Amino acid sequence: KNQVEQSPQSLIILEGKNCTLQCNYTVSPFSNLRWYKQDTGRGPVSLTIMTFSENTKSNGRYTATLDADTKQSSLHITASQLSDSASYICVVRRAAGNKLTFGGGTRVLVKP
Amino acid sequence: DSGVTQTPKHLITATGQRVTLRCSPRSGDLSVYWYQQSLDQGLQFLIQYYNGEERAKGNILERFSAQQFPDLHSELNLSSLELGDSALYFCASSVEGGGYEQYFGPGTRLTVT
């Protein structure tokens, strides 16, 4: 079954600290993996997209990694800011049929 | 601002009623997607349209239907509403239906009382 699992479900970190979010997937065949940031009550905004051949991609203080062999991705947030408080959603696209599978998200709360 | 607009922003209605949510995609985008997000839940894909034609179906109830018009705007119709239909409904658009980035609208918050 094509699934996307994210961990942890929620995370509290202090402002200025780093954190890493995990995404494991079983979607096959794989097309690409995207990380979205969703502020409460608002639509998701894309942070990064990674294809099979890409291992690392950065967007400011956000760095995503992909290991297509183990079907794992991570999103690393460096020097967190209060505005990083949001849900982070991992979405994997299946090559056959172009279907998207969404992870349940990780809710991050950054405290001063 | 993603360029995707959704109306209305908020909607409060009673059980058994019918509502229509509207979405205008970004200029040039041919594909529209609808998602439901219940409180503290993940995004659930409902349905996708591409250039007026239904392209993919997700977990959309039979009480729900959608269409995409020649001007590419889309409407999601929800009927015989139940309390459990209370949720945020997001529309997203992309250039095509394949691996292109989806841009999400601000959502419509539906409350069924």
mmCIF file of C-alpha atoms in Angstrom:
data_model
loop_
_atom_site.group_PDB
_atom_site.id
_atom_site.type_symbol
_atom_site.label_atom_id
_atom_site.label_comp_id
_atom_site.label_asym_id
_atom_site.label_seq_id
_atom_site.Cartn_x
_atom_site.Cartn_y
_atom_site.Cartn_z
ATOM 1 C CA LYS A 1 0.000 0.000 0.000
ATOM 2 C CA ASN A 2 1.325 3.465 -0.868
ATOM 3 C CA GLN A 3 1.792 5.372 2.371
ATOM 4 C CA VAL A 4 3.647 8.352 3.797
ATOM 5 C CA GLU A 5 4.441 8.390 7.516
ATOM 6 C CA GLN A 6 5.807 11.428 9.319
ATOM 7 C CA SER A 7 7.437 11.676 12.692
ATOM 8 C CA PRO A 8 7.241 13.073 15.220
ATOM 9 C CA GLN A 9 3.586 14.080 15.250
ATOM 10 C CA SER A 10 4.455 17.231 17.123
ATOM 11 C CA LEU A 11 7.546 18.980 18.338
ATOM 12 C CA ILE A 12 8.311 21.864 20.681
ATOM 13 C CA ILE A 13 11.657 23.610 20.303
ATOM 14 C CA LEU A 14 13.246 26.752 21.670
ATOM 15 C CA GLU A 15 13.859 29.681 19.396
ATOM 16 C CA GLY A 16 17.293 29.501 17.820
ATOM 17 C CA LYS A 17 17.564 25.718 18.097
ATOM 18 C CA ASN A 18 17.659 23.248 15.215
ATOM 19 C CA CYS A 19 15.265 20.382 14.577
ATOM 20 C CA THR A 20 14.776 17.553 12.107
ATOM 21 C CA LEU A 21 11.520 16.123 10.850
ATOM 22 C CA GLN A 22 11.258 12.678 9.305
ATOM 23 C CA CYS A 23 9.234 11.289 6.420
ATOM 24 C CA ASN A 24 9.180 7.613 5.464
ATOM 25 C CA TYR A 25 7.271 6.453 2.430
ATOM 26 C CA THR A 26 6.344 3.266 0.638
ATOM 27 C CA VAL A 27 5.003 4.973 -2.485
ATOM 28 C CA SER A 28 6.196 3.210 -5.610
ATOM 29 C CA PRO A 29 7.167 3.915 -8.281
ATOM 30 C CA PHE A 30 8.531 7.168 -6.951
ATOM 31 C CA SER A 31 8.348 10.421 -8.873
ATOM 32 C CA ASN A 32 9.121 13.220 -6.438
ATOM 33 C CA LEU A 33 8.802 14.288 -2.813
ATOM 34 C CA ARG A 34 7.733 17.699 -1.645
ATOM 35 C CA TRP A 35 7.782 19.388 1.748
ATOM 36 C CA TYR A 36 5.087 21.944 2.490
ATOM 37 C CA LYS A 37 4.747 24.408 5.350
ATOM 38 C CA GLN A 38 1.217 25.090 6.503
ATOM 39 C CA ASP A 39 0.473 27.903 8.919
ATOM 40 C CA THR A 40 -2.627 27.346 11.026
ATOM 41 C CA GLY A 41 -5.776 27.946 9.011
ATOM 42 C CA ARG A 42 -3.913 28.729 5.804
ATOM 43 C CA GLY A 43 -3.043 26.876 2.648
ATOM 44 C CA PRO A 44 0.218 24.905 2.421
ATOM 45 C CA VAL A 45 3.220 26.537 0.793
ATOM 46 C CA SER A 46 5.884 24.503 -0.962
ATOM 47 C CA LEU A 47 9.351 24.539 0.625
ATOM 48 C CA THR A 48 11.281 22.068 -1.515
ATOM 49 C CA ILE A 49 10.772 19.428 -4.156
ATOM 50 C CA MET A 50 13.156 16.540 -4.680
ATOM 51 C CA THR A 51 13.401 13.993 -7.450
ATOM 52 C CA PHE A 52 15.002 10.576 -7.407
ATOM 53 C CA SER A 53 18.499 11.826 -8.203
ATOM 54 C CA GLU A 54 18.593 14.628 -5.630
ATOM 55 C CA ASN A 55 20.015 14.032 -2.158
ATOM 56 C CA THR A 56 19.842 17.483 -0.631
ATOM 57 C CA LYS A 57 18.003 20.700 -1.355
ATOM 58 C CA SER A 58 17.943 23.900 0.646
ATOM 59 C CA ASN A 59 15.544 26.805 0.896
ATOM 60 C CA GLY A 60 16.946 29.342 3.306
ATOM 61 C CA ARG A 61 17.038 27.790 6.761
ATOM 62 C CA TYR A 62 15.187 24.689 5.521
ATOM 63 C CA THR A 63 17.221 21.765 4.201
ATOM 64 C CA ALA A 64 15.592 18.628 2.858
ATOM 65 C CA THR A 65 17.366 15.329 2.286
ATOM 66 C CA LEU A 66 16.240 12.302 0.344
ATOM 67 C CA ASP A 67 17.447 8.714 0.427
ATOM 68 C CA ALA A 68 15.539 7.015 -2.356
ATOM 69 C CA ASP A 69 17.048 3.640 -1.498
ATOM 70 C CA THR A 70 15.673 3.582 2.036
ATOM 71 C CA LYS A 71 12.659 5.717 1.041
ATOM 72 C CA GLN A 72 13.325 8.287 3.718
ATOM 73 C CA SER A 73 13.387 12.056 3.691
ATOM 74 C CA SER A 74 14.124 14.590 6.358
ATOM 75 C CA LEU A 75 13.530 18.301 6.753
ATOM 76 C CA HIS A 76 16.053 20.152 8.877
ATOM 77 C CA ILE A 77 15.215 23.575 10.272
ATOM 78 C CA THR A 78 18.242 25.603 11.300
ATOM 79 C CA ALA A 79 18.201 28.373 13.898
ATOM 80 C CA SER A 80 14.444 28.186 14.337
ATOM 81 C CA GLN A 81 12.350 31.330 14.516
ATOM 82 C CA LEU A 82 8.925 31.908 16.017
ATOM 83 C CA SER A 83 7.531 32.116 12.483
ATOM 84 C CA ASP A 84 8.581 28.514 11.893
ATOM 85 C CA SER A 85 5.682 27.427 14.097
ATOM 86 C CA ALA A 86 3.512 25.534 11.622
ATOM 87 C CA SER A 87 2.670 22.088 10.326
ATOM 88 C CA TYR A 88 5.133 20.540 7.917
ATOM 89 C CA ILE A 89 3.703 18.126 5.404
ATOM 90 C CA CYS A 90 5.561 15.562 3.324
ATOM 91 C CA VAL A 91 3.911 14.704 0.002
ATOM 92 C CA VAL A 92 5.081 11.951 -2.320
ATOM 93 C CA ARG A 93 4.060 11.700 -5.951
ATOM 94 C CA ARG A 94 3.703 8.277 -7.511
ATOM 95 C CA ALA A 95 5.108 8.034 -11.014
ATOM 96 C CA ALA A 96 2.329 5.761 -12.247
ATOM 97 C CA GLY A 97 -0.880 7.752 -12.380
ATOM 98 C CA ASN A 98 0.736 10.859 -10.862
ATOM 99 C CA LYS A 99 -1.151 10.313 -7.625
ATOM 100 C CA LEU A 100 -0.167 12.315 -4.564
ATOM 101 C CA THR A 101 0.027 10.780 -1.110
ATOM 102 C CA PHE A 102 0.092 13.155 1.844
ATOM 103 C CA GLY A 103 1.718 12.505 5.185
ATOM 104 C CA GLY A 104 -0.146 13.413 8.347
ATOM 105 C CA GLY A 105 2.226 16.292 9.043
ATOM 106 C CA THR A 106 4.444 17.298 11.931
ATOM 107 C CA ARG A 107 3.261 20.210 14.035
ATOM 108 C CA VAL A 108 6.174 22.363 15.143
ATOM 109 C CA LEU A 109 5.885 24.927 17.925
ATOM 110 C CA VAL A 110 8.787 27.291 18.432
ATOM 111 C CA LYS A 111 8.875 28.900 21.867
ATOM 112 C CA PRO A 112 10.817 32.031 22.822
ATOM 113 C CA ASP B 1 -0.264 35.231 -2.113
ATOM 114 C CA SER B 2 -0.355 32.097 -4.257
ATOM 115 C CA GLY B 3 -2.599 33.577 -6.957
ATOM 116 C CA VAL B 4 -5.341 31.050 -6.216
ATOM 117 C CA THR B 5 -8.543 32.584 -4.896
ATOM 118 C CA GLN B 6 -11.314 30.888 -3.005
ATOM 119 C CA THR B 7 -14.710 32.159 -1.969
ATOM 120 C CA PRO B 8 -16.246 32.415 0.455
ATOM 121 C CA LYS B 9 -13.680 32.538 3.247
ATOM 122 C CA HIS B 10 -16.121 31.338 5.839
ATOM 123 C CA LEU B 11 -19.439 29.554 5.564
ATOM 124 C CA ILE B 12 -21.811 28.559 8.331
ATOM 125 C CA THR B 13 -24.782 26.422 7.468
ATOM 126 C CA ALA B 14 -27.120 23.846 8.951
ATOM 127 C CA THR B 15 -27.200 20.090 8.559
ATOM 128 C CA GLY B 16 -28.999 18.899 5.476
ATOM 129 C CA GLN B 17 -28.189 22.007 3.498
ATOM 130 C CA ARG B 18 -26.220 22.370 0.282
ATOM 131 C CA VAL B 19 -23.331 24.769 -0.355
ATOM 132 C CA THR B 20 -21.058 25.669 -3.236
ATOM 133 C CA LEU B 21 -17.421 26.577 -2.836
ATOM 134 C CA ARG B 22 -15.658 28.418 -5.600
ATOM 135 C CA CYS B 23 -12.050 28.418 -6.732
ATOM 136 C CA SER B 24 -10.201 30.477 -9.332
ATOM 137 C CA PRO B 25 -6.819 29.011 -10.288
ATOM 138 C CA ARG B 26 -3.644 30.941 -10.969
ATOM 139 C CA SER B 27 -3.527 32.539 -14.375
ATOM 140 C CA GLY B 28 -2.352 29.932 -16.878
ATOM 141 C CA ASP B 29 -2.935 26.917 -14.635
ATOM 142 C CA LEU B 30 -5.096 24.248 -16.214
ATOM 143 C CA SER B 31 -5.400 21.837 -13.312
ATOM 144 C CA VAL B 32 -7.469 22.297 -10.158
ATOM 145 C CA TYR B 33 -7.440 20.105 -7.071
ATOM 146 C CA TRP B 34 -9.801 20.047 -4.096
ATOM 147 C CA TYR B 35 -8.775 18.974 -0.596
ATOM 148 C CA GLN B 36 -10.552 18.621 2.724
ATOM 149 C CA GLN B 37 -8.819 19.201 6.033
ATOM 150 C CA SER B 38 -10.771 18.425 9.173
ATOM 151 C CA LEU B 39 -9.699 19.853 12.523
ATOM 152 C CA ASP B 40 -6.179 18.707 13.411
ATOM 153 C CA GLN B 41 -6.210 16.264 10.515
ATOM 154 C CA GLY B 42 -4.074 15.936 7.419
ATOM 155 C CA LEU B 43 -5.083 17.011 3.951
ATOM 156 C CA GLN B 44 -7.413 14.604 2.194
ATOM 157 C CA PHE B 45 -7.434 14.734 -1.599
ATOM 158 C CA LEU B 46 -10.951 14.894 -2.991
ATOM 159 C CA ILE B 47 -10.811 15.390 -6.739
ATOM 160 C CA GLN B 48 -8.757 16.839 -9.597
ATOM 161 C CA TYR B 49 -9.818 18.498 -12.826
ATOM 162 C CA TYR B 50 -7.660 19.253 -15.810
ATOM 163 C CA ASN B 51 -8.858 21.646 -18.483
ATOM 164 C CA GLY B 52 -12.500 20.925 -17.709
ATOM 165 C CA GLU B 53 -12.224 17.163 -17.423
ATOM 166 C CA GLU B 54 -12.128 15.061 -14.285
ATOM 167 C CA ARG B 55 -8.595 13.653 -13.996
ATOM 168 C CA ALA B 56 -8.406 11.877 -10.652
ATOM 169 C CA LYS B 57 -10.685 11.040 -7.765
ATOM 170 C CA GLY B 58 -9.733 10.644 -4.145
ATOM 171 C CA ASN B 59 -11.815 10.195 -1.033
ATOM 172 C CA ILE B 60 -14.769 12.198 -2.264
ATOM 173 C CA LEU B 61 -18.181 11.338 -0.882
ATOM 174 C CA GLU B 62 -21.127 10.764 -3.212
ATOM 175 C CA ARG B 63 -22.817 13.786 -1.605
ATOM 176 C CA PHE B 64 -19.996 15.926 -2.972
ATOM 177 C CA SER B 65 -19.446 16.868 -6.584
ATOM 178 C CA ALA B 66 -17.256 19.254 -8.490
ATOM 179 C CA GLN B 67 -16.808 20.714 -11.909
ATOM 180 C CA GLN B 68 -14.392 22.908 -13.808
ATOM 181 C CA PHE B 69 -15.813 25.472 -16.164
ATOM 182 C CA PRO B 70 -14.506 26.675 -19.557
ATOM 183 C CA ASP B 71 -12.892 29.695 -17.875
ATOM 184 C CA LEU B 72 -11.077 27.139 -15.664
ATOM 185 C CA HIS B 73 -12.630 28.185 -12.381
ATOM 186 C CA SER B 74 -13.974 25.310 -10.343
ATOM 187 C CA GLU B 75 -16.818 24.735 -7.938
ATOM 188 C CA LEU B 76 -17.174 22.118 -5.228
ATOM 189 C CA ASN B 77 -20.761 21.295 -4.316
ATOM 190 C CA LEU B 78 -21.481 19.760 -0.938
ATOM 191 C CA SER B 79 -25.019 18.508 -0.301
ATOM 192 C CA SER B 80 -26.974 16.901 2.537
ATOM 193 C CA LEU B 81 -24.394 18.374 4.865
ATOM 194 C CA GLU B 82 -23.515 16.596 8.077
ATOM 195 C CA LEU B 83 -21.715 17.849 11.180
ATOM 196 C CA GLY B 84 -18.670 15.845 10.132
ATOM 197 C CA ASP B 85 -18.354 17.853 6.941
ATOM 198 C CA SER B 86 -17.147 20.828 8.973
ATOM 199 C CA ALA B 87 -13.625 21.413 7.746
ATOM 200 C CA LEU B 88 -11.289 23.624 5.775
ATOM 201 C CA TYR B 89 -11.633 23.062 2.046
ATOM 202 C CA PHE B 90 -8.605 23.953 -0.010
ATOM 203 C CA CYS B 91 -8.290 24.395 -3.715
ATOM 204 C CA ALA B 92 -4.919 24.127 -5.434
ATOM 205 C CA SER B 93 -3.894 24.685 -9.017
ATOM 206 C CA SER B 94 -0.981 23.669 -11.185
ATOM 207 C CA VAL B 95 0.138 24.254 -14.728
ATOM 208 C CA GLU B 96 -0.610 20.697 -15.718
ATOM 209 C CA GLY B 97 -1.757 17.556 -13.977
ATOM 210 C CA GLY B 98 1.609 15.895 -13.675
ATOM 211 C CA GLY B 99 4.582 16.582 -11.467
ATOM 212 C CA TYR B 100 4.174 20.329 -11.396
ATOM 213 C CA GLU B 101 3.954 22.297 -8.181
ATOM 214 C CA GLN B 102 0.523 22.858 -6.722
ATOM 215 C CA TYR B 103 -0.289 26.305 -5.431
ATOM 216 C CA PHE B 104 -2.849 26.353 -2.664
ATOM 217 C CA GLY B 105 -5.575 28.883 -2.082
ATOM 218 C CA PRO B 106 -6.389 30.353 1.344
ATOM 219 C CA GLY B 107 -9.193 27.859 1.923
ATOM 220 C CA THR B 108 -12.873 28.030 2.799
ATOM 221 C CA ARG B 109 -13.801 27.228 6.382
ATOM 222 C CA LEU B 110 -17.118 25.403 6.453
ATOM 223 C CA THR B 111 -18.979 25.052 9.716
ATOM 224 C CA VAL B 112 -22.059 22.831 9.777
ATOM 225 C CA THR B 113 -24.276 23.349 12.820
#
